[in-house]
Coordinates of C-alpha atoms and ligand atoms in Angstrom, one line a residue:
M293 CA -104.2 -33.5 -51.3
A294 CA -106.1 -30.7 -49.7
D295 CA -104.5 -27.5 -48.6
D296 CA -102.6 -27.6 -45.4
D297 CA -105.3 -25.5 -43.8
S298 CA -107.9 -28.1 -44.4
H299 CA -106.2 -30.6 -41.9
T300 CA -107.5 -28.6 -39.0
T301 CA -111.0 -27.4 -38.7
D302 CA -112.0 -24.2 -36.7
D303 CA -112.7 -26.2 -33.7
G304 CA -109.4 -27.9 -33.7
G305 CA -110.6 -31.1 -35.3
I306 CA -109.1 -32.9 -38.2
G307 CA -110.0 -31.6 -41.7
S308 CA -111.5 -33.4 -44.7
T309 CA -108.3 -34.9 -46.1
P310 CA -109.1 -38.5 -47.2
G311 CA -108.1 -41.0 -44.6
F312 CA -108.6 -38.5 -41.8
R313 CA -111.7 -38.4 -39.6
T314 CA -113.7 -35.2 -40.1
E315 CA -115.7 -34.9 -36.8
P316 CA -113.9 -33.3 -33.9
T317 CA -113.0 -35.9 -31.3
E318 CA -112.3 -35.7 -27.6
R319 CA -108.6 -36.0 -28.3
S320 CA -108.6 -33.1 -30.8
L321 CA -110.3 -30.8 -28.3
T322 CA -107.6 -31.0 -25.6
E323 CA -107.0 -27.5 -24.2
D324 CA -103.2 -27.5 -24.1
G325 CA -103.1 -28.4 -27.8
S326 CA -100.5 -31.1 -27.2
N327 CA -102.5 -33.9 -28.9
Q328 CA -105.0 -33.3 -31.7
G329 CA -105.3 -37.0 -32.5
L330 CA -103.5 -36.9 -35.9
F331 CA -101.7 -40.2 -35.3
D332 CA -104.3 -41.8 -33.0
D333 CA -106.7 -42.1 -35.9
L334 CA -104.1 -43.8 -38.1
L335 CA -103.1 -46.0 -35.3
S336 CA -106.6 -47.0 -34.4
G337 CA -107.0 -49.4 -37.4
E338 CA -106.0 -53.1 -36.9
P339 CA -102.3 -53.3 -38.0
I340 CA -101.5 -55.7 -40.8
F341 CA -97.9 -56.2 -40.0
E342 CA -96.6 -58.1 -37.0
N343 CA -93.0 -57.4 -37.9
K344 CA -92.4 -55.4 -41.1
E345 CA -88.6 -55.5 -40.7
V346 CA -88.4 -59.1 -41.8
L347 CA -89.5 -58.0 -45.3
R348 CA -86.8 -55.3 -45.6
P349 CA -83.7 -55.9 -47.7
S350 CA -81.5 -55.2 -44.6
Y351 CA -82.9 -58.2 -42.7
T352 CA -80.7 -61.3 -42.8
P353 CA -82.9 -64.4 -42.6
H354 CA -81.9 -67.3 -40.4
E355 CA -83.3 -69.7 -42.9
L356 CA -82.6 -69.6 -46.7
P357 CA -84.9 -72.1 -48.4
H358 CA -83.6 -73.5 -51.7
R359 CA -80.1 -72.5 -51.1
S360 CA -78.8 -75.4 -49.1
D361 CA -76.6 -76.8 -52.0
Q362 CA -74.8 -73.5 -52.4
I363 CA -74.5 -73.0 -48.7
N364 CA -73.1 -76.5 -48.2
K365 CA -70.6 -76.0 -51.0
M366 CA -69.4 -72.7 -49.5
A367 CA -69.0 -74.4 -46.1
T368 CA -67.1 -77.3 -47.5
I369 CA -64.6 -74.9 -49.0
L370 CA -64.3 -72.6 -46.0
V371 CA -64.0 -75.3 -43.4
S372 CA -60.2 -75.4 -44.1
A373 CA -60.0 -72.0 -42.5
L374 CA -61.0 -73.7 -39.2
R375 CA -58.1 -76.1 -39.7
G376 CA -55.7 -73.2 -40.0
E377 CA -55.3 -73.8 -43.8
T378 CA -56.0 -71.3 -46.6
P379 CA -59.4 -71.9 -48.2
S380 CA -59.6 -71.8 -52.0
N381 CA -60.8 -68.5 -53.4
I382 CA -64.5 -68.6 -54.3
L383 CA -66.4 -66.8 -57.1
I384 CA -70.2 -66.6 -56.6
Y385 CA -72.3 -65.8 -59.6
G386 CA -76.0 -65.2 -60.1
K387 CA -78.5 -62.7 -61.1
T388 CA -79.8 -60.0 -58.8
G389 CA -81.9 -61.1 -55.9
T390 CA -80.9 -64.8 -56.0
G391 CA -79.7 -64.9 -52.4
K392 CA -75.9 -64.6 -53.0
T393 CA -75.2 -62.0 -50.4
A394 CA -77.6 -63.4 -47.9
S395 CA -76.1 -66.9 -48.2
A396 CA -72.5 -65.7 -48.1
K397 CA -73.2 -63.7 -45.0
F398 CA -75.0 -66.6 -43.4
V399 CA -72.0 -68.9 -44.0
S400 CA -69.6 -66.2 -42.7
Q401 CA -71.5 -65.8 -39.5
E402 CA -71.4 -69.5 -38.9
L403 CA -67.7 -69.6 -39.7
E404 CA -66.9 -66.8 -37.3
Q405 CA -69.1 -68.3 -34.5
T406 CA -67.5 -71.7 -35.0
S407 CA -64.0 -70.2 -35.0
S408 CA -64.6 -68.5 -31.7
K409 CA -66.1 -71.7 -30.3
Y410 CA -62.9 -73.6 -31.0
S411 CA -60.6 -70.6 -30.5
V412 CA -59.3 -70.8 -34.0
P413 CA -58.4 -67.4 -35.4
C414 CA -60.6 -66.8 -38.4
E415 CA -62.2 -63.6 -39.6
V416 CA -64.4 -62.5 -42.5
E417 CA -64.3 -59.0 -43.8
Y418 CA -67.2 -57.8 -46.0
I419 CA -66.7 -55.1 -48.5
N420 CA -69.4 -53.8 -50.9
C421 CA -67.5 -52.8 -54.0
E422 CA -70.4 -50.8 -55.3
V423 CA -69.6 -48.3 -52.5
T424 CA -65.9 -49.0 -52.1
D425 CA -64.9 -49.1 -55.7
T426 CA -61.2 -48.3 -56.0
Q427 CA -58.1 -50.2 -55.0
Y428 CA -57.1 -47.4 -52.6
R429 CA -60.5 -47.5 -50.8
V430 CA -60.6 -51.3 -50.6
L431 CA -57.1 -51.5 -49.2
A432 CA -57.7 -48.5 -46.8
Q433 CA -60.9 -50.0 -45.5
L434 CA -59.3 -53.4 -44.9
A435 CA -56.2 -51.8 -43.3
N436 CA -58.2 -49.7 -40.9
K437 CA -60.4 -52.7 -40.0
F438 CA -57.4 -54.8 -39.1
I439 CA -55.7 -52.0 -37.3
E440 CA -58.8 -51.6 -35.2
K441 CA -58.8 -55.3 -34.5
N442 CA -55.1 -55.3 -33.6
H443 CA -55.7 -52.4 -31.2
E444 CA -58.5 -54.2 -29.5
W445 CA -56.4 -57.3 -29.2
I446 CA -53.4 -55.4 -27.8
D447 CA -55.6 -53.5 -25.3
E448 CA -57.0 -56.8 -24.0
R449 CA -53.6 -58.3 -23.7
V450 CA -52.2 -55.2 -21.9
D451 CA -55.1 -55.2 -19.5
E452 CA -54.5 -58.8 -18.7
L453 CA -50.7 -58.4 -18.3
E454 CA -51.2 -55.4 -16.1
S455 CA -53.5 -57.3 -13.8
L456 CA -51.0 -60.2 -13.8
R457 CA -48.2 -57.7 -12.8
E458 CA -50.4 -56.4 -9.9
R459 CA -51.0 -59.9 -8.7
V460 CA -47.3 -60.6 -8.8
D461 CA -46.6 -57.5 -6.8
E462 CA -49.2 -58.5 -4.3
T463 CA -47.6 -61.9 -3.7
D464 CA -44.5 -60.0 -2.6
I465 CA -42.1 -62.4 -4.0
D466 CA -38.7 -61.1 -5.2
S467 CA -38.6 -60.9 -8.9
P468 CA -36.2 -63.3 -10.5
A469 CA -35.7 -60.7 -13.3
D470 CA -32.2 -60.0 -12.4
E471 CA -31.3 -63.6 -12.7
S472 CA -32.4 -64.0 -16.2
P473 CA -33.2 -60.5 -17.6
E474 CA -33.3 -61.5 -21.3
S475 CA -35.0 -64.8 -20.9
S476 CA -38.3 -63.9 -22.5
Q477 CA -37.4 -60.8 -24.6
S478 CA -35.5 -62.5 -27.3
V479 CA -38.6 -64.1 -28.8
D480 CA -40.0 -62.1 -31.7
V481 CA -43.7 -62.5 -31.4
V482 CA -46.5 -61.3 -33.6
G483 CA -49.7 -61.8 -31.7
S484 CA -52.2 -64.5 -31.7
P485 CA -56.0 -65.0 -31.9
P486 CA -58.1 -62.7 -29.9
E487 CA -60.4 -65.6 -29.2
T488 CA -58.1 -67.6 -26.9
E489 CA -58.9 -67.4 -23.2
G490 CA -57.0 -66.7 -20.0
V491 CA -53.9 -64.7 -19.2
D492 CA -51.7 -67.7 -18.9
D493 CA -52.5 -68.8 -22.4
E494 CA -52.5 -65.6 -24.3
S495 CA -50.5 -63.0 -22.5
D496 CA -47.6 -63.8 -24.8
P497 CA -48.3 -64.8 -28.4
A498 CA -45.2 -67.0 -28.4
S499 CA -46.8 -69.1 -25.7
Q500 CA -49.9 -69.3 -27.8
R501 CA -47.9 -70.7 -30.6
A502 CA -46.5 -73.3 -28.4
E503 CA -50.0 -74.0 -27.2
R504 CA -51.4 -74.1 -30.7
D505 CA -48.8 -76.7 -31.7
E506 CA -50.6 -79.0 -29.4
E507 CA -53.9 -78.4 -31.2
P508 CA -54.2 -80.8 -34.1
T509 CA -56.5 -78.5 -36.1
V510 CA -54.2 -75.5 -36.5
Q511 CA -51.0 -75.8 -38.4
F512 CA -49.3 -72.5 -38.7
Q513 CA -45.6 -72.6 -39.0
E514 CA -43.4 -71.4 -36.2
E515 CA -41.6 -68.1 -36.7
T516 CA -39.1 -66.9 -34.2
D517 CA -35.8 -65.1 -34.6
V518 CA -34.5 -66.7 -31.4
E519 CA -31.1 -68.2 -31.4
A520 CA -31.7 -71.8 -30.7
D521 CA -29.3 -72.2 -27.8
E522 CA -30.7 -69.1 -26.2
T523 CA -34.4 -69.7 -25.6
P524 CA -35.8 -72.9 -27.1
T525 CA -39.4 -72.1 -26.2
Q526 CA -41.1 -69.8 -23.7
S527 CA -42.5 -72.6 -21.6
D528 CA -39.1 -74.3 -21.5
S529 CA -37.5 -71.2 -20.2
V530 CA -40.0 -71.0 -17.4
V531 CA -39.0 -74.4 -16.1
E532 CA -35.2 -73.8 -16.6
T533 CA -34.8 -70.3 -15.2
T534 CA -37.3 -69.7 -12.5
G535 CA -36.7 -70.3 -8.8
D536 CA -38.5 -72.7 -6.5
E537 CA -41.2 -70.1 -5.8
L538 CA -42.2 -70.0 -9.5
R539 CA -42.6 -73.7 -9.6
Q540 CA -45.3 -73.4 -7.1
S541 CA -48.5 -73.4 -9.1
T542 CA -50.0 -70.8 -6.8
H543 CA -47.6 -68.1 -8.0
P544 CA -49.1 -65.8 -10.6
L545 CA -46.2 -66.3 -12.9
A546 CA -46.3 -70.1 -12.7
E547 CA -47.2 -71.6 -16.0
T548 CA -46.9 -68.3 -17.8
P549 CA -44.0 -67.7 -20.2
F550 CA -42.7 -64.9 -18.0
D551 CA -39.8 -65.4 -15.6
S552 CA -40.1 -62.1 -13.8
V553 CA -42.2 -59.1 -13.3
S554 CA -39.8 -57.1 -15.5
D555 CA -40.5 -59.6 -18.4
V556 CA -44.1 -58.8 -18.0
S557 CA -43.4 -55.1 -18.1
E558 CA -41.2 -55.4 -21.1
R559 CA -43.9 -57.3 -22.9
I560 CA -46.4 -54.6 -22.1
D561 CA -44.0 -51.9 -23.4
E562 CA -43.6 -54.0 -26.6
L563 CA -47.3 -54.3 -27.1
E564 CA -47.8 -50.6 -26.5
A565 CA -45.1 -49.8 -29.0
D566 CA -46.8 -52.0 -31.5
R567 CA -50.1 -50.2 -30.9
E568 CA -48.4 -46.9 -31.6
S569 CA -46.8 -48.2 -34.7
F570 CA -50.1 -48.7 -36.5
E571 CA -51.0 -45.6 -38.5
E572 CA -54.6 -45.3 -39.6
V573 CA -54.9 -44.9 -43.4
P574 CA -56.7 -41.7 -44.5
M575 CA -59.5 -42.1 -47.0
T576 CA -57.4 -40.3 -49.7
G577 CA -54.0 -38.9 -50.2
W578 CA -51.5 -41.7 -49.7
P579 CA -49.6 -43.5 -52.5
T580 CA -51.4 -46.8 -53.0
D581 CA -48.3 -48.9 -52.3
R582 CA -48.1 -47.3 -48.9
V583 CA -51.7 -48.2 -48.2
Y584 CA -51.0 -51.8 -49.3
S585 CA -48.0 -52.1 -47.1
V586 CA -50.0 -50.8 -44.0
F587 CA -52.8 -53.3 -44.8
F588 CA -50.2 -56.1 -45.2
D589 CA -48.5 -55.4 -41.9
A590 CA -51.9 -55.1 -40.1
V591 CA -53.2 -58.4 -41.4
D592 CA -49.9 -60.2 -40.7
Y593 CA -49.7 -58.9 -37.1
S594 CA -51.2 -62.1 -35.8
E595 CA -51.9 -65.6 -36.9
R596 CA -55.3 -65.9 -38.5
V597 CA -57.1 -66.9 -41.6
V598 CA -58.9 -64.0 -43.2
V599 CA -61.7 -64.3 -45.8
I600 CA -62.2 -61.1 -47.7
M601 CA -65.7 -61.0 -49.1
L602 CA -66.0 -58.7 -52.1
D603 CA -69.6 -58.1 -52.9
E604 CA -70.4 -56.7 -56.4
I605 CA -66.8 -57.5 -57.3
D606 CA -67.5 -56.7 -61.0
K607 CA -68.1 -53.0 -60.0
L608 CA -64.6 -52.9 -58.6
V609 CA -63.1 -54.4 -61.8
E610 CA -65.2 -52.1 -64.0
K611 CA -64.2 -49.0 -62.1
S612 CA -60.5 -49.6 -61.3
G613 CA -59.3 -52.7 -63.1
D614 CA -57.9 -55.9 -61.6
D615 CA -55.0 -54.5 -59.6
T616 CA -56.7 -55.0 -56.3
L617 CA -57.5 -58.6 -57.0
Y618 CA -54.0 -59.2 -58.3
N619 CA -52.4 -57.8 -55.1
L620 CA -54.8 -59.7 -52.8
S621 CA -54.5 -63.0 -54.6
R622 CA -50.7 -63.0 -54.5
M623 CA -50.4 -61.9 -50.9
N624 CA -50.2 -65.4 -49.4
S625 CA -46.8 -66.1 -50.8
E626 CA -45.5 -63.1 -48.8
L627 CA -47.5 -63.3 -45.5
D628 CA -45.7 -64.9 -42.6
N629 CA -48.4 -65.3 -40.0
S630 CA -51.8 -64.9 -41.6
R631 CA -53.5 -66.3 -44.7
V632 CA -55.9 -64.5 -47.0
S633 CA -58.7 -66.0 -49.1
I634 CA -61.1 -64.1 -51.4
M635 CA -64.8 -64.6 -51.9
G636 CA -66.0 -62.6 -54.8
I637 CA -69.7 -62.1 -55.5
S638 CA -71.0 -60.9 -58.9
N639 CA -74.2 -60.4 -60.9
D640 CA -72.2 -60.2 -64.1
L641 CA -71.2 -63.6 -65.4
K642 CA -68.8 -62.1 -67.9
F643 CA -66.7 -59.8 -65.7
T644 CA -63.8 -62.3 -65.5
D645 CA -63.3 -61.8 -69.3
F646 CA -61.6 -58.5 -68.3
L647 CA -59.3 -60.1 -65.8
D648 CA -55.6 -60.9 -66.2
P649 CA -55.4 -64.7 -66.8
R650 CA -53.4 -65.2 -63.6
V651 CA -56.0 -63.3 -61.5
K652 CA -58.8 -65.1 -63.3
S653 CA -57.5 -68.6 -62.5
S654 CA -56.6 -67.7 -58.9
L655 CA -59.9 -66.1 -58.2
G656 CA -62.0 -68.7 -59.8
E657 CA -60.5 -71.7 -58.0
E658 CA -64.0 -72.6 -56.9
E659 CA -67.2 -71.3 -58.6
I660 CA -70.7 -71.4 -57.2
V661 CA -73.7 -70.5 -59.3
F662 CA -76.9 -69.2 -57.9
P663 CA -79.7 -69.9 -60.4
P664 CA -82.8 -67.7 -60.5
Y665 CA -85.7 -68.9 -58.3
D666 CA -88.8 -70.2 -60.0
A667 CA -92.3 -69.2 -58.9
N668 CA -92.7 -72.2 -56.5
Q669 CA -89.4 -71.5 -54.8
L670 CA -90.3 -67.8 -54.4
R671 CA -93.6 -68.8 -52.9
D672 CA -91.8 -70.9 -50.2
I673 CA -89.4 -68.0 -49.5
L674 CA -92.4 -65.6 -49.2
Q675 CA -94.3 -68.0 -47.1
H676 CA -91.5 -68.3 -44.5
R677 CA -91.2 -64.5 -44.2
A678 CA -94.9 -63.9 -44.2
E679 CA -95.4 -66.1 -41.2
V680 CA -93.3 -63.7 -39.1
A681 CA -94.2 -60.5 -40.9
F682 CA -98.0 -60.4 -40.9
K683 CA -100.7 -60.8 -38.4
D684 CA -102.8 -64.0 -38.6
G685 CA -105.4 -63.7 -41.3
A686 CA -104.0 -60.5 -42.9
L687 CA -103.1 -62.2 -46.2
S688 CA -105.7 -63.5 -48.6
P689 CA -104.6 -66.8 -50.1
D690 CA -103.9 -65.5 -53.6
V691 CA -101.5 -62.8 -52.5
I692 CA -98.3 -64.8 -52.1
P693 CA -98.7 -66.8 -55.4
L694 CA -99.3 -63.6 -57.3
C695 CA -96.2 -61.9 -55.8
A696 CA -94.2 -65.0 -56.6
A697 CA -95.5 -65.1 -60.2
F698 CA -94.7 -61.4 -60.8
A699 CA -91.2 -61.8 -59.4
A700 CA -90.5 -65.0 -61.3
Q701 CA -91.2 -63.0 -64.5
E702 CA -88.5 -60.6 -63.3
H703 CA -85.7 -63.2 -63.6
G704 CA -86.6 -65.0 -60.3
D705 CA -85.7 -62.1 -58.0
A706 CA -86.4 -62.7 -54.3
R707 CA -85.8 -59.1 -53.5
R708 CA -88.5 -58.0 -55.9
A709 CA -90.9 -60.6 -54.5
L710 CA -90.3 -59.4 -50.9
D711 CA -90.7 -55.7 -52.0
L712 CA -94.0 -56.6 -53.7
L713 CA -95.3 -58.3 -50.6
R714 CA -94.2 -55.5 -48.3
T715 CA -95.5 -52.7 -50.6
A716 CA -98.9 -54.6 -51.0
G717 CA -99.1 -54.7 -47.2
E718 CA -98.3 -51.0 -46.9
L719 CA -101.0 -50.1 -49.5
A720 CA -103.5 -52.2 -47.7
E721 CA -102.6 -50.6 -44.4
R722 CA -102.9 -47.1 -45.9
S723 CA -106.4 -47.9 -47.3
Q724 CA -107.2 -49.1 -43.7
T725 CA -108.4 -52.5 -44.8
E726 CA -107.6 -55.5 -42.6
T727 CA -106.7 -57.9 -45.4
I728 CA -104.2 -57.7 -48.2
V729 CA -105.9 -58.8 -51.5
E730 CA -104.8 -59.4 -55.1
D731 CA -105.5 -55.8 -56.1
H732 CA -103.0 -54.5 -53.6
V733 CA -100.4 -56.7 -55.2
R734 CA -101.2 -55.2 -58.7
Q735 CA -101.1 -51.7 -57.3
A736 CA -97.8 -52.5 -55.6
Q737 CA -96.4 -53.8 -58.9
D738 CA -97.3 -50.5 -60.6
K739 CA -95.9 -48.5 -57.8
I740 CA -92.5 -50.3 -57.7
E741 CA -92.3 -50.0 -61.5
L742 CA -93.0 -46.3 -61.3
D743 CA -90.4 -45.9 -58.5
R744 CA -87.9 -47.6 -60.7
V745 CA -88.6 -45.2 -63.6
V746 CA -88.4 -42.2 -61.3
E747 CA -85.1 -43.3 -60.0
V748 CA -83.7 -44.0 -63.5
V749 CA -84.9 -40.7 -64.9
R750 CA -83.8 -38.7 -61.9
T751 CA -80.2 -39.9 -62.2
L752 CA -79.9 -39.4 -66.0
P753 CA -77.2 -37.0 -67.2
T754 CA -78.5 -33.5 -68.2
Q755 CA -78.1 -34.1 -71.9
S756 CA -80.2 -37.3 -71.8
K757 CA -82.8 -35.4 -69.7
L758 CA -83.0 -32.8 -72.4
V759 CA -83.5 -35.5 -75.1
L760 CA -86.2 -37.1 -73.0
F761 CA -87.8 -33.8 -72.4
S762 CA -87.9 -33.2 -76.2
I763 CA -89.7 -36.5 -76.7
I764 CA -92.2 -35.7 -73.9
L765 CA -92.9 -32.2 -75.4
L766 CA -93.7 -33.9 -78.8
E767 CA -95.9 -36.5 -77.3
Q768 CA -97.8 -33.9 -75.2
N769 CA -98.6 -32.1 -78.4
G770 CA -100.0 -35.2 -80.1
V771 CA -97.0 -36.1 -82.2
H772 CA -96.8 -39.9 -82.7
S773 CA -94.2 -42.0 -84.4
I774 CA -91.6 -39.3 -83.6
N775 CA -88.3 -39.5 -85.6
T776 CA -84.8 -38.6 -84.6
G777 CA -84.8 -35.3 -86.6
E778 CA -87.9 -34.1 -84.8
V779 CA -86.4 -34.9 -81.5
Y780 CA -83.2 -33.1 -82.5
N781 CA -84.9 -29.9 -83.5
I782 CA -86.7 -29.6 -80.2
Y783 CA -83.6 -30.6 -78.3
K784 CA -81.5 -27.8 -80.0
R785 CA -84.1 -25.2 -79.0
L786 CA -84.1 -26.5 -75.4
C787 CA -80.3 -26.2 -75.3
T788 CA -80.4 -22.7 -76.6
E789 CA -83.1 -21.8 -74.1
L790 CA -81.0 -23.3 -71.2
D791 CA -77.7 -22.0 -72.6
T792 CA -76.1 -25.5 -72.6
D793 CA -73.9 -27.2 -75.2
V794 CA -75.6 -28.7 -78.2
L795 CA -74.5 -32.2 -79.1
T796 CA -74.4 -33.5 -82.7
Q797 CA -77.4 -35.4 -84.1
R798 CA -75.3 -38.6 -84.1
R799 CA -74.7 -38.2 -80.4
V800 CA -78.3 -37.5 -79.7
T801 CA -79.2 -40.7 -81.7
D802 CA -76.9 -42.6 -79.3
L803 CA -78.6 -41.0 -76.3
I804 CA -82.0 -42.1 -77.6
S805 CA -80.6 -45.7 -77.9
E806 CA -79.5 -45.5 -74.3
L807 CA -82.9 -44.4 -73.2
D808 CA -84.3 -47.3 -75.2
M809 CA -82.0 -49.7 -73.3
L810 CA -83.1 -48.3 -70.0
G811 CA -86.7 -49.0 -71.0
I812 CA -87.7 -45.3 -70.9
V813 CA -88.5 -45.0 -74.6
N814 CA -89.2 -47.4 -77.3
A815 CA -87.2 -46.8 -80.5
V816 CA -87.9 -49.1 -83.5
V817 CA -86.1 -48.8 -86.8
V818 CA -88.6 -48.7 -89.7
S819 CA -87.9 -48.7 -93.4
K820 CA -89.2 -45.8 -95.4
G821 CA -88.6 -47.4 -98.8
R822 CA -86.5 -45.2 -101.0
Y823 CA -86.2 -42.6 -98.2
G824 CA -84.1 -45.1 -96.3
R825 CA -84.6 -46.2 -92.7
T826 CA -85.5 -44.1 -89.7
K827 CA -86.2 -44.6 -86.0
E828 CA -89.7 -44.2 -84.7
I829 CA -89.7 -43.2 -81.1
S830 CA -92.3 -43.4 -78.4
L831 CA -92.4 -43.0 -74.7
S832 CA -92.6 -46.2 -72.6
V833 CA -93.1 -44.6 -69.2
P834 CA -96.0 -42.6 -67.8
L835 CA -95.8 -39.1 -69.4
E836 CA -97.0 -36.9 -66.5
E837 CA -94.9 -38.5 -63.8
T838 CA -91.8 -38.5 -65.9
E839 CA -92.3 -34.8 -66.7
V840 CA -92.6 -34.0 -63.0
V841 CA -89.3 -35.8 -62.3
L842 CA -87.6 -34.0 -65.1
R843 CA -88.8 -30.6 -63.9
S844 CA -87.6 -31.4 -60.4
D845 CA -84.1 -30.9 -61.9
S846 CA -83.5 -27.2 -61.2
R847 CA -81.9 -26.7 -64.7
L848 CA -85.0 -27.9 -66.4
S849 CA -87.6 -26.4 -64.1
D850 CA -87.8 -23.1 -66.1
I851 CA -89.0 -24.7 -69.4
D852 CA -92.6 -23.5 -69.3
D853 CA -94.0 -22.5 -72.7
V854 CA -94.0 -25.8 -74.7
Q855 CA -95.9 -24.6 -77.7
P856 CA -93.2 -22.7 -79.5
F857 CA -90.9 -25.7 -79.2
V858 CA -93.2 -28.0 -80.8
Q859 CA -93.8 -25.7 -83.8
A860 CA -90.1 -26.1 -84.4
R861 CA -90.9 -29.7 -85.5
F862 CA -91.6 -28.3 -88.9
D863 CA -88.6 -25.9 -89.0
N864 CA -85.3 -27.0 -90.1
Ligands
ATP1134 N1 -83.5 -68.4 -50.2 C1 -83.9 -67.3 -49.6 N2 -84.6 -67.3 -48.5 C2 -85.0 -66.2 -47.9 N3 -84.7 -65.0 -48.3 C3 -84.0 -64.9 -49.4 C4 -83.5 -66.0 -50.1 N4 -82.8 -65.6 -51.2 C5 -82.8 -64.3 -51.2 N5 -83.5 -63.8 -50.1 C6 -83.8 -62.4 -49.8 O1 -83.9 -61.7 -51.0 C7 -83.2 -60.5 -50.8 C8 -82.1 -60.4 -51.9 O2 -81.1 -61.3 -51.6 P1 -79.5 -61.1 -51.8 O3 -79.2 -59.7 -51.4 O4 -78.8 -62.1 -51.1 O5 -79.4 -61.2 -53.3 P2 -78.2 -61.1 -54.2 O6 -78.2 -62.3 -55.1 O7 -77.0 -60.8 -53.4 O8 -78.6 -59.8 -55.1 P3 -77.7 -58.7 -55.6 O9 -76.7 -59.3 -56.6 O10 -78.6 -57.7 -56.3 O11 -77.0 -58.1 -54.4 C9 -82.7 -60.4 -49.4 O12 -83.6 -59.6 -48.7 C10 -82.6 -61.8 -49.0 O13 -82.8 -61.9 -47.6

C-alpha cells in the first residue's frame, strides 16, 4: 500500500494506489472539498451482489434444502406443545455447519406463529451456551426474559381493565360491588396466555381458564384455592350475583368475570402488585438457588408451554457441569401452571458421557442427528442462496461446484461453503471484475484458511506464543527438522528476555503437541536408532503472516534481534 500522501495528488485528484483512478476527475476538483470522488470510483463498477446479506451467517433462510426429515421430526415432537402437553426433550447432534441451529430456529418460529394463530400459549427461548455458559447466567437470562414477558402481559391486562373501568363509569350504573364485595377476589389466579384476545376473555386469568376448558386442544389442570361453596367459577358468579342491568349484554361488565367496578379495581391492584413482586436478576452476585427460584416463579406465573433451546449445550456442560440440565429437567414435577421442555443442540457427540445418568436419559428422550452435507447437497444449498445473492450472470458455472467441493472436504460444512462463495464474490468485486471465476474461489479458500490461522494464533496463551515464536525463529534461520531441545533452548532465552516464567521442557513438549493438534505446526516422532526417538517439528502455517500476528501481541513485539537466539541452538 502506498503512503497515505499518495492518495491525493497536488491537484486534489486520487493518487496512484492500485484500484484508484490516477487522473483528476471533475468530482475531485470540487471547490468546497466536500467530495473528492474516493467512493464514487469504487461504486462506479457493476456490483456483483444483489443482496450480500443472504450469504452471511446471521441470515435465517426460509428454505432449508435437505433438512426436511429433521425438521419434520422436530415438528412431530413439538406439536404436543400446541395441544397444551409437554413435548419430549430433544437432543440434536451434528458437526458444525450442518444446519442444526438454522433448522431449530425455523421450527421454533413456526411453532410460535402457530401458537399465536390458535391462541395457545407456547414460547421458545433461545440461549447460546457458548456465550451464556454458567448455570447462574442461563437461569438469570431465562428469569429476566420471563419477567419481561410477564411485565408486558400485566401491562396489557391493566390497560384493558382500566379502559373497562372507564366504560363502566361512563354508563353511570350503580356498581353492585356492595352487594357482593368478595365475589371475584377469592379466586387465586396466575395469569394466562398473552395471545388471547379481547378484554372479556382475558381480563381475568381465571376466566381464561374457564374459557380454555372449552378448547379441546389445551388441557391444563385447574388450580384455584377457592372454597367450593363460595365461588364455583367466575362466569357462574356473574350470573348469580349481578343485577338485571348486568344481564343486559350492552353493559360493559356483562359477560366479564367481574361483578362490579370495585372488582375490576381490585384485580388491577392485584396485577400491579404482581408486577412489583418480580425482581430482576443481576448478572452476578446472587446465590444460584435464589436465581433458580425467581426463574421458577416467573415461568410459572402463567399457563404456557416453554421450550428452552440450548445451543452449544456441550459448552455449558464442559464449563459448569450438568447442574443446570438437572434442575431444568426436573422442573416439570414442581410447576403448577407451566411446562418446560428442553431442546439441546451440540456438535460434540460424546458430551452426554459426562452427564449424570438421570439427566442423560431425560435429556435424550428424542435424538435427532444432522449428518454432514455431501457436495451435491451443498451445491443445492448454494444455488438457492446464490439466486438471491448475486446479480444475473455474475457467477461463472464452475464457481458453485468448486465451493461445494471444497466445503464437502471440510466435513460437509454449509457455513464454510457460504463463506467461500461470499468471499469469492468480495474478491471479484475488489478486483473490479464483473464475473466471479474459479480463481476467486481458490483465493477465497486461501484467505479463509489464513484468517483461521490468524485467529487461532492470536488467541493462543502467551507461553504457547513463545514456543511458536521459537519455532519461527529457527525456521527463519534455515533450521529444518527442528527438535524439541532446540525449541526449548530458544524458548528459554525468549523467556529471560521478556522476563516471564520458564516452563519445564516436558511442559513445552506438551505445548508443541497442542500446536500440532491445532494444525499450526507439524510434529512427527522419528526414531534415531540407539539415540532413541525424537520429535521433528516444522511450521504448517505461512511464516511471515504468523510472525506478524505474534508480534501484534504487545509482550512479543519487542523481540527484534533474532540472530543471537538462533546461535543458542548449539548452546546447552
Ligand atoms: N439446508 C440448508 N439450507 C440453507 N442454508 C443452510 C442449510 N444448512 C445450513 N445452512 C446455513 O449454513 C450456516 C450454518 O448453519 P447452522 O448455524 O444451522 O449450523 P450448525 O449445525 O448449527 O453449526 P454449529 O454447530 O457450528 O453452530 C447458516 O448460515 C445456515 O443458514
